[in-house]
Coordinates of C-alpha atoms and ligand atoms in Angstrom, one line a residue:
M1 CA -48.9 -57.9 30.5
D2 CA -50.8 -60.2 32.8
N3 CA -54.1 -62.2 32.2
V4 CA -56.3 -59.4 33.5
Q5 CA -54.7 -56.7 31.4
I6 CA -55.0 -58.7 28.2
A7 CA -58.6 -59.7 29.1
E8 CA -59.4 -56.0 29.5
K9 CA -57.9 -55.3 26.0
L10 CA -60.0 -58.1 24.5
D11 CA -63.1 -56.7 26.1
L12 CA -62.2 -53.3 24.8
I13 CA -62.0 -54.7 21.3
A14 CA -65.4 -56.3 21.7
D15 CA -66.9 -53.1 22.9
L16 CA -65.5 -51.1 20.0
L17 CA -66.5 -53.6 17.5
E18 CA -70.0 -53.6 18.9
I19 CA -70.3 -49.8 18.7
R20 CA -69.0 -50.0 15.2
G21 CA -71.8 -52.5 14.4
D22 CA -69.8 -55.6 13.6
V23 CA -71.4 -59.1 13.5
I24 CA -72.3 -60.5 16.9
Y25 CA -70.4 -63.8 16.7
K26 CA -67.1 -62.0 16.3
I27 CA -67.8 -59.8 19.3
L28 CA -68.8 -62.8 21.4
A29 CA -65.6 -64.6 20.5
Y30 CA -63.6 -61.8 22.1
R31 CA -65.7 -61.7 25.2
K32 CA -65.5 -65.4 25.6
A33 CA -61.7 -65.3 25.3
A34 CA -61.5 -62.5 27.8
E35 CA -63.6 -64.5 30.3
S36 CA -61.3 -67.5 29.8
L37 CA -58.2 -65.5 30.5
R38 CA -59.7 -64.0 33.7
E39 CA -60.5 -67.5 35.0
L40 CA -57.4 -69.2 33.8
G41 CA -55.5 -69.2 37.1
R42 CA -52.3 -69.6 35.2
D43 CA -50.1 -67.0 33.7
V44 CA -50.9 -66.6 30.1
S45 CA -47.3 -65.7 29.2
Q46 CA -46.2 -69.2 30.5
I47 CA -48.8 -70.8 28.3
H48 CA -47.5 -68.7 25.4
E49 CA -44.0 -69.9 26.1
S50 CA -45.1 -73.5 25.8
S51 CA -46.9 -72.5 22.6
A52 CA -50.3 -73.6 24.0
L53 CA -52.3 -70.5 23.6
Q54 CA -54.9 -72.2 21.5
E55 CA -55.6 -74.7 24.2
I56 CA -57.2 -72.0 26.3
P57 CA -61.0 -72.4 25.9
G58 CA -62.4 -69.9 23.4
V59 CA -59.0 -68.9 22.0
G60 CA -58.7 -69.8 18.3
K61 CA -56.1 -68.9 15.8
A62 CA -57.0 -65.2 15.3
I63 CA -57.3 -64.3 18.9
S64 CA -54.2 -66.3 19.9
E65 CA -52.2 -64.3 17.4
K66 CA -53.5 -61.1 19.0
I67 CA -52.6 -62.3 22.5
Q68 CA -49.1 -63.2 21.2
E69 CA -48.7 -59.7 19.8
F70 CA -49.7 -58.2 23.1
L71 CA -47.3 -60.4 25.0
E72 CA -44.4 -59.8 22.7
T73 CA -44.8 -56.1 21.9
G74 CA -47.0 -54.8 24.7
S75 CA -49.5 -53.5 22.1
L76 CA -51.7 -54.6 19.2
S77 CA -51.8 -52.8 15.9
F78 CA -55.3 -54.1 15.2
L79 CA -56.6 -52.4 18.4
E80 CA -54.7 -49.2 17.7
E81 CA -56.3 -48.9 14.3
L82 CA -59.7 -49.7 15.6
K83 CA -59.3 -46.9 18.2
T84 CA -58.6 -44.4 15.4
E85 CA -61.9 -45.4 13.9
V86 CA -64.0 -45.7 17.1
P87 CA -63.0 -43.3 19.9
P88 CA -62.4 -45.4 23.0
S89 CA -64.1 -42.8 25.2
L90 CA -67.4 -44.1 23.8
V91 CA -66.9 -47.3 25.8
K92 CA -67.8 -45.4 29.0
W93 CA -71.2 -44.6 27.5
L94 CA -72.0 -48.3 27.6
D95 CA -72.1 -48.1 31.4
V96 CA -75.0 -45.7 31.2
P97 CA -78.0 -47.8 32.2
G98 CA -80.2 -48.5 29.2
L99 CA -77.7 -47.4 26.6
G100 CA -76.7 -50.2 24.3
P101 CA -73.9 -50.2 21.7
K102 CA -76.3 -49.6 18.8
R103 CA -77.6 -46.4 20.3
V104 CA -74.1 -45.3 21.3
G105 CA -72.9 -45.8 17.7
Q106 CA -76.0 -43.9 16.4
I107 CA -75.6 -40.9 18.7
W108 CA -71.8 -40.7 18.2
Q109 CA -72.1 -40.7 14.4
A110 CA -75.1 -38.3 14.2
L111 CA -73.8 -35.7 16.7
E112 CA -70.1 -36.3 16.4
I113 CA -69.6 -36.3 20.2
T114 CA -67.5 -38.8 22.1
T115 CA -67.3 -38.0 25.8
L116 CA -69.7 -38.7 28.7
D117 CA -69.9 -34.9 29.4
E118 CA -70.8 -34.2 25.8
L119 CA -73.4 -36.9 25.9
Q120 CA -74.9 -35.4 29.1
A121 CA -74.9 -31.9 27.5
A122 CA -76.5 -33.2 24.3
A123 CA -79.3 -34.8 26.4
E124 CA -79.8 -31.6 28.5
D125 CA -79.9 -29.5 25.4
Q126 CA -82.6 -31.8 24.0
K127 CA -80.5 -32.6 20.9
L128 CA -81.1 -36.4 21.1
R129 CA -84.9 -36.3 20.4
A130 CA -84.2 -35.3 16.8
L131 CA -82.6 -38.7 16.2
D132 CA -84.4 -41.8 14.9
G133 CA -86.1 -43.7 17.6
L134 CA -85.1 -41.4 20.5
G135 CA -87.4 -39.1 22.4
P136 CA -87.6 -36.9 25.5
K137 CA -87.9 -40.0 27.7
T138 CA -84.5 -41.3 26.4
E139 CA -83.0 -37.9 27.1
E140 CA -84.3 -38.1 30.7
N141 CA -83.0 -41.6 31.2
I142 CA -79.6 -40.6 29.8
I143 CA -79.3 -37.6 32.1
S144 CA -80.2 -39.6 35.2
G145 CA -78.1 -42.5 34.0
V146 CA -74.9 -40.4 33.6
E147 CA -75.5 -38.8 37.0
S148 CA -75.8 -42.2 38.8
L149 CA -72.8 -43.5 36.8
K150 CA -70.6 -40.5 37.9
K151 CA -71.7 -41.1 41.5
R152 CA -71.0 -44.8 41.3
S153 CA -67.5 -44.6 39.9
G154 CA -64.8 -43.6 42.2
R155 CA -65.8 -46.0 45.0
T156 CA -63.1 -48.1 46.5
R157 CA -63.4 -51.8 47.5
L158 CA -63.4 -52.4 51.3
G159 CA -60.4 -54.6 50.9
D160 CA -58.3 -51.6 49.6
A161 CA -59.9 -48.9 51.7
L162 CA -59.6 -50.6 55.1
P163 CA -55.8 -51.2 55.2
F164 CA -55.3 -47.8 53.7
A165 CA -57.4 -46.0 56.4
E166 CA -55.7 -48.0 59.1
E167 CA -52.3 -46.7 57.9
I168 CA -53.5 -43.1 58.1
L169 CA -55.2 -43.7 61.5
Q170 CA -52.0 -45.3 62.8
A171 CA -50.0 -42.2 62.0
L172 CA -52.5 -40.1 64.0
R173 CA -52.6 -42.5 66.9
E174 CA -48.9 -42.2 67.2
L175 CA -49.2 -38.6 68.2
P176 CA -49.2 -38.0 72.0
Q177 CA -51.8 -35.4 71.5
V178 CA -54.3 -37.9 70.1
T179 CA -56.3 -40.0 72.6
Q180 CA -58.2 -42.0 70.0
A181 CA -58.6 -42.1 66.2
Q182 CA -61.2 -44.1 64.3
A183 CA -62.9 -44.3 60.9
G184 CA -66.7 -43.6 60.7
G185 CA -68.8 -43.7 57.5
S186 CA -69.4 -46.6 55.2
L187 CA -65.9 -48.0 56.1
R188 CA -66.9 -48.5 59.8
R189 CA -70.1 -50.0 58.6
R190 CA -68.0 -52.3 56.4
Q191 CA -69.9 -51.6 53.3
E192 CA -68.4 -53.6 50.3
T193 CA -67.3 -50.4 48.7
V194 CA -66.7 -46.9 50.2
G195 CA -67.0 -43.5 48.7
D196 CA -64.7 -41.5 50.9
L197 CA -63.1 -42.0 54.3
D198 CA -64.6 -40.2 57.3
L199 CA -61.8 -40.1 59.9
L200 CA -62.1 -38.8 63.4
A201 CA -59.5 -38.1 66.1
A202 CA -60.0 -37.1 69.7
S203 CA -57.5 -34.4 70.8
R204 CA -57.2 -31.1 72.7
D205 CA -54.7 -29.9 70.2
P206 CA -56.4 -30.1 66.8
K207 CA -53.8 -27.9 65.0
T208 CA -51.0 -30.4 65.5
V209 CA -53.2 -33.3 64.5
M210 CA -54.4 -31.5 61.4
E211 CA -50.8 -30.7 60.4
T212 CA -49.8 -34.3 60.7
F213 CA -52.8 -35.3 58.6
L214 CA -52.2 -32.8 55.9
N215 CA -48.5 -33.5 55.7
H216 CA -49.0 -37.3 55.4
P217 CA -46.8 -38.6 52.5
R218 CA -49.9 -40.2 50.9
V219 CA -51.7 -36.9 50.5
A220 CA -51.8 -35.6 46.9
E221 CA -54.0 -32.6 47.3
I222 CA -55.6 -30.6 50.1
V223 CA -59.2 -29.9 49.2
S224 CA -60.0 -27.8 52.2
S225 CA -58.4 -27.3 55.6
G226 CA -59.6 -25.9 58.9
D227 CA -58.9 -26.3 62.6
V228 CA -61.4 -29.0 63.2
K229 CA -62.1 -30.4 59.8
S230 CA -60.0 -30.9 56.7
S231 CA -60.5 -32.7 53.5
V232 CA -57.9 -34.2 51.2
S233 CA -57.4 -36.5 48.2
F234 CA -54.7 -39.1 48.3
K235 CA -52.4 -40.4 45.6
G236 CA -54.4 -43.0 43.8
G237 CA -57.6 -41.0 44.1
M238 CA -59.2 -41.9 47.4
R239 CA -60.6 -39.0 49.3
A240 CA -60.9 -38.4 53.1
Q241 CA -62.0 -36.0 55.7
L242 CA -60.7 -35.7 59.2
W243 CA -62.6 -34.2 62.1
V244 CA -60.8 -33.5 65.3
H245 CA -63.0 -33.3 68.4
P246 CA -62.3 -32.9 72.1
P247 CA -62.3 -36.3 73.8
E248 CA -65.5 -35.7 75.8
R249 CA -67.4 -35.2 72.5
F250 CA -65.8 -38.1 70.5
G251 CA -68.5 -40.7 71.1
T252 CA -71.3 -38.4 69.8
A253 CA -69.2 -37.3 66.8
L254 CA -68.3 -40.9 66.0
Q255 CA -71.9 -42.0 66.1
F256 CA -72.9 -39.2 63.8
A257 CA -70.1 -39.8 61.3
T258 CA -70.7 -43.5 61.2
G259 CA -74.2 -43.1 59.8
A260 CA -75.8 -44.4 57.7
K261 CA -77.7 -41.2 57.2
D262 CA -81.1 -43.0 57.5
H263 CA -80.0 -44.7 60.7
N264 CA -79.1 -41.3 62.1
L265 CA -82.4 -39.7 61.0
R266 CA -84.3 -42.4 62.8
L267 CA -82.1 -42.1 65.9
R268 CA -82.7 -38.3 65.9
E269 CA -86.5 -38.9 65.8
L270 CA -86.2 -41.3 68.7
A271 CA -84.2 -38.7 70.7
L272 CA -86.8 -36.0 69.9
D273 CA -89.6 -38.2 71.2
Q274 CA -87.6 -38.3 74.5
G275 CA -87.1 -34.5 74.6
Y276 CA -83.6 -34.4 73.2
S277 CA -82.1 -32.8 70.2
L278 CA -79.3 -35.0 68.8
S279 CA -76.5 -33.4 66.8
E280 CA -72.9 -34.1 65.8
R281 CA -71.8 -32.2 68.9
A282 CA -74.0 -33.3 71.7
L283 CA -77.3 -34.6 72.9
L284 CA -79.2 -31.5 74.0
Q285 CA -82.0 -31.7 76.6
I286 CA -84.5 -29.4 74.9
E287 CA -86.2 -28.3 78.2
D288 CA -83.2 -26.8 79.9
E289 CA -80.7 -26.7 77.0
N290 CA -78.3 -28.8 79.0
E291 CA -75.7 -30.6 76.8
L292 CA -75.0 -34.2 77.4
L293 CA -71.6 -35.3 76.1
F294 CA -70.4 -38.8 75.3
E295 CA -66.8 -39.9 75.1
D296 CA -68.0 -43.4 74.3
E297 CA -70.9 -43.8 71.8
R298 CA -72.2 -46.8 73.8
D299 CA -73.4 -44.3 76.5
L300 CA -75.3 -42.4 73.9
Y301 CA -77.3 -45.4 72.7
K302 CA -77.8 -46.4 76.4
I303 CA -79.3 -43.1 77.4
L304 CA -81.8 -43.4 74.5
G305 CA -82.8 -46.8 75.9
L306 CA -81.1 -48.8 73.2
A307 CA -78.6 -51.6 73.2
W308 CA -75.4 -50.7 71.5
I309 CA -75.8 -51.3 67.7
P310 CA -72.8 -52.8 65.9
P311 CA -71.9 -50.4 63.0
E312 CA -72.5 -53.1 60.4
L313 CA -76.2 -53.0 61.2
R314 CA -76.7 -49.3 61.0
E315 CA -78.5 -49.2 57.7
D316 CA -82.0 -48.5 58.9
R317 CA -83.0 -52.1 58.3
G318 CA -84.9 -52.5 61.5
E319 CA -81.9 -52.4 63.8
I320 CA -83.2 -49.5 66.0
Q321 CA -86.5 -51.3 66.7
A322 CA -84.5 -54.5 67.5
A323 CA -82.2 -52.6 69.8
K324 CA -85.2 -51.1 71.6
E325 CA -86.8 -54.6 72.0
G326 CA -83.5 -56.2 72.9
T327 CA -83.7 -58.6 70.0
L328 CA -80.5 -57.6 68.1
P329 CA -78.7 -60.8 67.0
A330 CA -75.4 -61.8 68.7
L331 CA -73.4 -61.3 65.5
I332 CA -70.8 -63.8 64.5
E333 CA -67.2 -62.9 65.6
R334 CA -63.7 -64.0 64.6
G335 CA -63.4 -66.2 67.7
D336 CA -66.4 -68.3 66.7
V337 CA -64.8 -69.6 63.5
I338 CA -62.9 -72.9 63.8
S339 CA -62.9 -74.1 60.2
E340 CA -61.9 -72.9 56.7
L341 CA -63.8 -74.9 54.1
H342 CA -62.7 -73.6 50.8
S343 CA -59.0 -73.4 49.8
H344 CA -56.7 -74.4 47.0
S345 CA -53.3 -76.0 46.8
K346 CA -50.8 -76.4 44.0
W347 CA -52.7 -79.5 42.9
S348 CA -54.8 -77.0 41.0
D349 CA -54.2 -73.2 40.7
G350 CA -52.9 -72.6 44.3
K351 CA -49.3 -71.9 44.8
Y352 CA -48.6 -73.9 48.0
S353 CA -48.7 -77.6 49.0
I354 CA -51.4 -79.1 51.2
M355 CA -48.8 -79.2 54.1
E356 CA -48.1 -75.5 53.7
M357 CA -51.8 -74.6 53.6
A358 CA -52.4 -76.8 56.7
L359 CA -49.6 -75.1 58.6
G360 CA -51.0 -71.7 57.7
A361 CA -54.4 -72.8 59.0
I362 CA -52.9 -74.2 62.3
Q363 CA -51.1 -70.9 62.8
R364 CA -54.4 -69.1 62.6
G365 CA -56.0 -71.4 65.1
Y366 CA -58.2 -73.4 62.8
E367 CA -59.4 -76.9 63.9
I368 CA -60.5 -78.0 60.4
L369 CA -59.2 -77.2 57.0
A370 CA -60.7 -78.3 53.7
V371 CA -58.5 -78.1 50.7
T372 CA -60.9 -78.0 47.7
D373 CA -59.0 -77.9 44.4
H374 CA -60.8 -77.3 41.1
S375 CA -62.3 -80.2 39.1
Q376 CA -61.3 -81.5 35.7
S377 CA -63.3 -79.2 33.5
L378 CA -61.5 -76.1 34.7
G379 CA -58.6 -77.9 33.0
I380 CA -56.6 -74.7 32.4
A381 CA -56.8 -73.9 36.1
G382 CA -55.2 -77.3 36.7
G383 CA -58.5 -79.0 37.5
L384 CA -58.1 -82.5 39.0
T385 CA -59.3 -85.7 37.3
E386 CA -60.5 -88.7 39.2
D387 CA -57.0 -90.2 39.1
D388 CA -55.5 -87.0 40.4
L389 CA -57.9 -87.1 43.3
K390 CA -56.8 -90.6 44.2
A391 CA -53.2 -89.6 44.2
Q392 CA -54.0 -86.4 46.1
K393 CA -55.8 -88.5 48.8
E394 CA -52.5 -90.2 49.6
E395 CA -50.9 -86.9 50.1
F396 CA -53.7 -85.8 52.4
Q397 CA -53.2 -89.0 54.5
R398 CA -49.5 -88.4 54.7
V399 CA -49.9 -84.8 55.8
Q400 CA -52.6 -85.7 58.3
E401 CA -50.4 -88.4 59.8
E402 CA -47.6 -86.0 60.2
L403 CA -49.7 -83.2 61.7
G404 CA -51.6 -85.5 64.1
D405 CA -54.3 -83.9 66.1
Q406 CA -53.1 -80.3 65.4
I407 CA -55.8 -80.0 62.7
T408 CA -58.3 -82.1 60.8
L409 CA -57.9 -82.0 57.0
L410 CA -60.7 -82.6 54.7
Q411 CA -60.3 -83.6 51.1
G412 CA -62.7 -81.7 49.0
V413 CA -63.3 -80.4 45.6
E414 CA -64.6 -77.1 44.1
M415 CA -66.6 -78.7 41.3
E416 CA -67.5 -77.0 38.2
I417 CA -71.2 -76.5 37.4
L418 CA -70.9 -77.0 33.6
A419 CA -72.5 -74.7 31.1
D420 CA -75.2 -77.3 30.3
G421 CA -76.1 -77.7 34.0
K422 CA -74.3 -81.1 34.4
L423 CA -71.9 -81.5 37.3
D424 CA -68.3 -82.2 36.6
F425 CA -68.1 -85.5 38.6
P426 CA -70.4 -88.5 39.0
D427 CA -72.1 -89.0 42.3
R428 CA -70.1 -92.2 42.9
L429 CA -66.9 -90.0 43.1
L430 CA -68.5 -87.2 45.1
A431 CA -69.6 -89.7 47.7
E432 CA -65.9 -90.5 48.4
L433 CA -64.9 -86.9 49.1
D434 CA -65.1 -85.3 52.5
I435 CA -66.7 -82.1 51.3
V436 CA -68.0 -80.8 47.9
I437 CA -68.4 -77.2 46.9
A438 CA -70.1 -76.6 43.6
S439 CA -69.3 -73.3 41.8
L440 CA -70.1 -71.6 38.5
H441 CA -67.1 -70.0 36.8
T442 CA -67.9 -70.1 33.1
S443 CA -70.6 -69.1 30.7
M444 CA -71.7 -66.2 32.9
R445 CA -73.8 -64.5 30.2
Q446 CA -76.4 -67.1 30.0
S447 CA -80.1 -66.3 30.3
R448 CA -81.6 -66.2 33.8
E449 CA -83.5 -69.4 33.1
K450 CA -80.4 -71.4 32.1
A451 CA -78.0 -69.9 34.8
T452 CA -80.6 -70.5 37.5
A453 CA -81.2 -74.1 36.4
R454 CA -77.5 -74.8 36.7
I455 CA -77.4 -73.7 40.3
L456 CA -80.6 -75.5 41.2
R457 CA -79.2 -78.7 39.8
A458 CA -76.1 -78.4 42.0
I459 CA -78.2 -77.5 45.1
Q460 CA -80.4 -80.6 44.5
N461 CA -77.4 -83.0 44.3
P462 CA -77.3 -84.7 47.7
Y463 CA -73.5 -84.7 47.7
V464 CA -73.1 -81.0 47.2
D465 CA -72.5 -79.3 50.5
I466 CA -71.9 -75.7 49.6
I467 CA -72.6 -73.5 46.6
G468 CA -69.4 -71.4 46.2
H469 CA -69.6 -67.7 45.5
P470 CA -73.2 -68.1 44.3
T471 CA -73.5 -65.2 41.9
N472 CA -69.8 -65.2 40.8
R473 CA -69.7 -61.4 40.7
L474 CA -66.5 -59.4 41.0
I475 CA -67.1 -56.1 42.7
G476 CA -66.7 -53.2 40.2
K477 CA -65.5 -55.7 37.5
R478 CA -68.1 -58.3 36.7
E479 CA -71.9 -58.2 37.2
P480 CA -73.4 -61.1 39.1
A481 CA -74.8 -63.9 37.0
D482 CA -78.5 -63.3 36.2
L483 CA -80.1 -65.6 38.7
D484 CA -83.6 -66.1 40.0
M485 CA -82.6 -65.9 43.7
D486 CA -86.1 -66.7 44.9
S487 CA -85.9 -70.2 43.5
I488 CA -82.3 -70.6 44.7
F489 CA -83.2 -69.7 48.3
E490 CA -86.2 -71.9 48.2
A491 CA -84.2 -74.9 46.9
A492 CA -81.3 -74.4 49.3
A493 CA -83.8 -74.2 52.3
E494 CA -85.5 -77.3 51.2
Q495 CA -82.3 -79.3 50.6
G496 CA -80.3 -77.8 53.4
T497 CA -77.4 -77.0 51.1
A498 CA -75.2 -74.2 52.4
L499 CA -74.6 -71.0 50.5
E500 CA -71.1 -69.5 50.7
V501 CA -70.1 -66.0 51.7
N502 CA -66.8 -65.8 49.8
A503 CA -64.6 -63.6 51.9
N504 CA -62.3 -62.5 49.1
P505 CA -62.8 -58.7 49.0
M506 CA -63.2 -58.8 45.2
R507 CA -66.2 -61.1 45.7
L508 CA -68.0 -60.8 49.0
D509 CA -70.6 -63.1 47.5
L510 CA -73.3 -63.7 48.8
S511 CA -73.7 -60.0 49.6
D512 CA -75.3 -58.6 52.8
I513 CA -78.9 -58.5 51.6
Y514 CA -78.8 -62.1 50.4
I515 CA -77.1 -63.2 53.6
R516 CA -79.9 -61.7 55.7
R517 CA -82.4 -63.6 53.6
A518 CA -80.5 -66.9 54.0
V519 CA -80.5 -66.3 57.8
Q520 CA -84.2 -65.7 57.8
D521 CA -84.8 -68.8 55.7
G522 CA -82.7 -70.9 57.9
I523 CA -80.2 -71.8 55.2
P524 CA -76.8 -72.8 56.4
I525 CA -74.1 -70.2 55.6
S526 CA -70.4 -71.0 55.0
I527 CA -67.8 -68.2 55.2
N528 CA -64.7 -69.1 53.4
T529 CA -61.6 -67.2 52.1
D530 CA -61.1 -69.4 48.9
A531 CA -57.4 -69.0 49.8
H532 CA -54.9 -69.8 47.1
A533 CA -52.0 -69.1 49.6
P534 CA -51.8 -69.2 53.4
D535 CA -51.7 -65.3 53.5
E536 CA -55.2 -65.3 51.9
F537 CA -56.7 -66.9 55.0
D538 CA -56.5 -63.4 56.3
Y539 CA -59.4 -62.3 54.0
L540 CA -61.7 -63.8 56.7
P541 CA -62.5 -60.5 58.4
Y542 CA -64.1 -59.2 55.1
G543 CA -66.3 -62.2 55.0
L544 CA -67.2 -61.9 58.6
A545 CA -68.1 -58.2 58.3
T546 CA -70.3 -59.0 55.3
A547 CA -72.0 -61.8 57.2
R548 CA -72.5 -59.4 60.2
R549 CA -74.1 -56.9 57.8
G550 CA -76.5 -59.7 56.9
W551 CA -77.4 -60.2 60.6
A552 CA -75.7 -63.6 60.8
S553 CA -74.9 -65.2 64.2
A554 CA -72.4 -68.0 64.9
E555 CA -75.3 -70.5 64.8
N556 CA -76.1 -69.7 61.1
V557 CA -72.5 -70.3 60.0
I558 CA -71.3 -73.9 59.6
N559 CA -67.6 -72.8 60.1
T560 CA -68.4 -72.2 63.8
W561 CA -69.9 -75.6 64.4
S562 CA -68.0 -78.2 66.5
K563 CA -66.0 -80.7 64.6
K564 CA -68.5 -83.5 65.4
R565 CA -71.5 -81.4 64.3
L566 CA -69.8 -80.3 61.1
L567 CA -68.6 -83.8 60.2
D568 CA -72.1 -85.2 60.9
W569 CA -73.6 -82.6 58.7
L570 CA -71.2 -83.2 55.9
S571 CA -72.1 -86.9 55.9
R572 CA -75.9 -86.2 56.2
N573 CA -76.8 -87.7 52.9
Q574 CA -74.2 -90.5 52.7
Ligands
DGT601 P1 -69.9 -43.3 51.2 O1 -68.8 -42.4 51.6 O2 -70.6 -42.8 50.0 O3 -69.4 -44.7 51.1 O4 -71.0 -43.3 52.4 P2 -71.0 -42.8 53.9 O5 -72.0 -43.5 54.6 O6 -69.6 -42.9 54.4 O7 -71.5 -41.3 53.7 P3 -70.8 -39.9 53.7 O8 -69.3 -40.0 53.5 O9 -71.6 -39.1 52.8 O10 -71.1 -39.4 55.2 C1 -70.5 -39.9 56.3 C2 -71.5 -40.0 57.4 O11 -71.8 -38.7 57.9 C3 -72.8 -40.7 57.1 O12 -72.7 -42.1 57.1 C4 -73.7 -40.1 58.1 C5 -73.2 -38.7 58.3 N1 -74.0 -37.8 57.6 C6 -73.6 -37.2 56.4 N2 -74.6 -36.4 56.0 C7 -75.6 -36.5 56.9 C8 -76.9 -35.9 57.0 O13 -77.3 -35.1 56.2 N3 -77.6 -36.2 58.1 C9 -77.2 -37.1 59.0 N4 -77.9 -37.4 60.0 N5 -76.0 -37.7 58.9 C10 -75.2 -37.4 57.9
CA602 CA1 -67.8 -41.8 53.6
ZN603 ZN1 -62.1 -71.6 44.9

């Protein structure tokens, strides 16, 4: 069992205790321990082997014994007993917006129902209003809550969906009958999660293409199949449809399937104004019913008088107007990025040396690499003390000497913003470092006021260059910290502190909407992979795509700035 699996079990215990109505401090203890385990950065079984479980923050005697039982037996008798008392399916109810543990316990005990479907049925049959404190309004909220929950679950993170789709598309591209194959939908728009894959292929022989698709070894079930459109679900649960179009219609079809729906609606209105009817198949001149076909979707946008709109912008957020006026931003591209400013080595919780990380960065064409290991208070993630930093500096100098002008290394730190708002290092020490990222990793459940004050204090420190993964959310796993983003943007704009777009596909933090706002407010953005190994430098495209969805150009992103400009900026307050 790894850290995340055990953390999930501890959270499950907390949920079940909460539904049962146990005292809150006991519940919080389990949650705190789960959070520590997730953020440990070290294998909990190793810690157990060196008998140091109780040194993990938030892990006392009782919880350490439970972790030990998990590690040694793979299960926990306490949890098994608890499950016989409180059905674990009730935990799903907690995800229904507005439904707290107390209510869950009340409904379960009064109506003796345990599943989400039963809950929905009870609300629809108006059985809840008979209970103490519940009324027709609660029933309505539960019905719509369960529906949105069912819609939400089953989405796949971009980082999983993209390589998967590429594998399927590659199999299609290898067919001689296929002239091109691409994904449309939310995947092509690089949304942070995707519902299903919308795949398109251009071919004059749709039958063969469909056959290859339906027989792909990853297909678990064929939902529907036809000559030009089929729908499947894959092992692991992802769903996809494939359309096969003749090459001369591919551009129009791809445009349609890319969406988003609201973008398409607006485009269709625009076409109508110009006397065209736009469909998935063609642009029809209404007057003479002449079909205009587009192999390349660029020509479709062109004939409508629009600049080609990058898919990441197609969300009906003003992009069609901008394309009409010729004011679309020149979005940032991979080739613009020359520095990586957030990475870890084995000095803290990374797995590779500074030299190995540097070689990985050189291989990927970077001019500058900052290695920013954790600071002392994240002790269990191997956080560095002042003395460690001194020793580390010597290693930086040695590696830099050896590598010469192949790359410029920056010694930095990813400094903890402590629970009470203090920073983990004094200014005197920060002033000596080349770059300082300040991040929040712990005490995520604080009030909005407290959590916001922590970030503000970091922004206002003149030595802090970047706020790392500002909301600390994990997509589908952990809600963002409750922050007053208005004050954070205001402070960052005033101080000129950069906000990070963390490219790890679990994070993508800031997210697109906030990036757009940072761009509008003139706040510097830094796109970083937070790599703990050289391979993880390859998360960059996810960060870039998210920044593009936020309308960011190269100019907005400090990782594109020349070495001189970046170094000047880093020493702006020294
Ligand atoms: P998803 O799968 O939930 O992540 O989101 P999308 O954007 O991939 O949406 P999906 O899979 O329902 O549909 C794929 C694309 O097909 C969508 O982005 C645009 C197009 N589309 C679907 N339904 C309609 C529609 O009713 N009208 C128009 N204009 N386009 C549609
Ligand atoms: Ca889709
Ligand atoms: Zn980091």
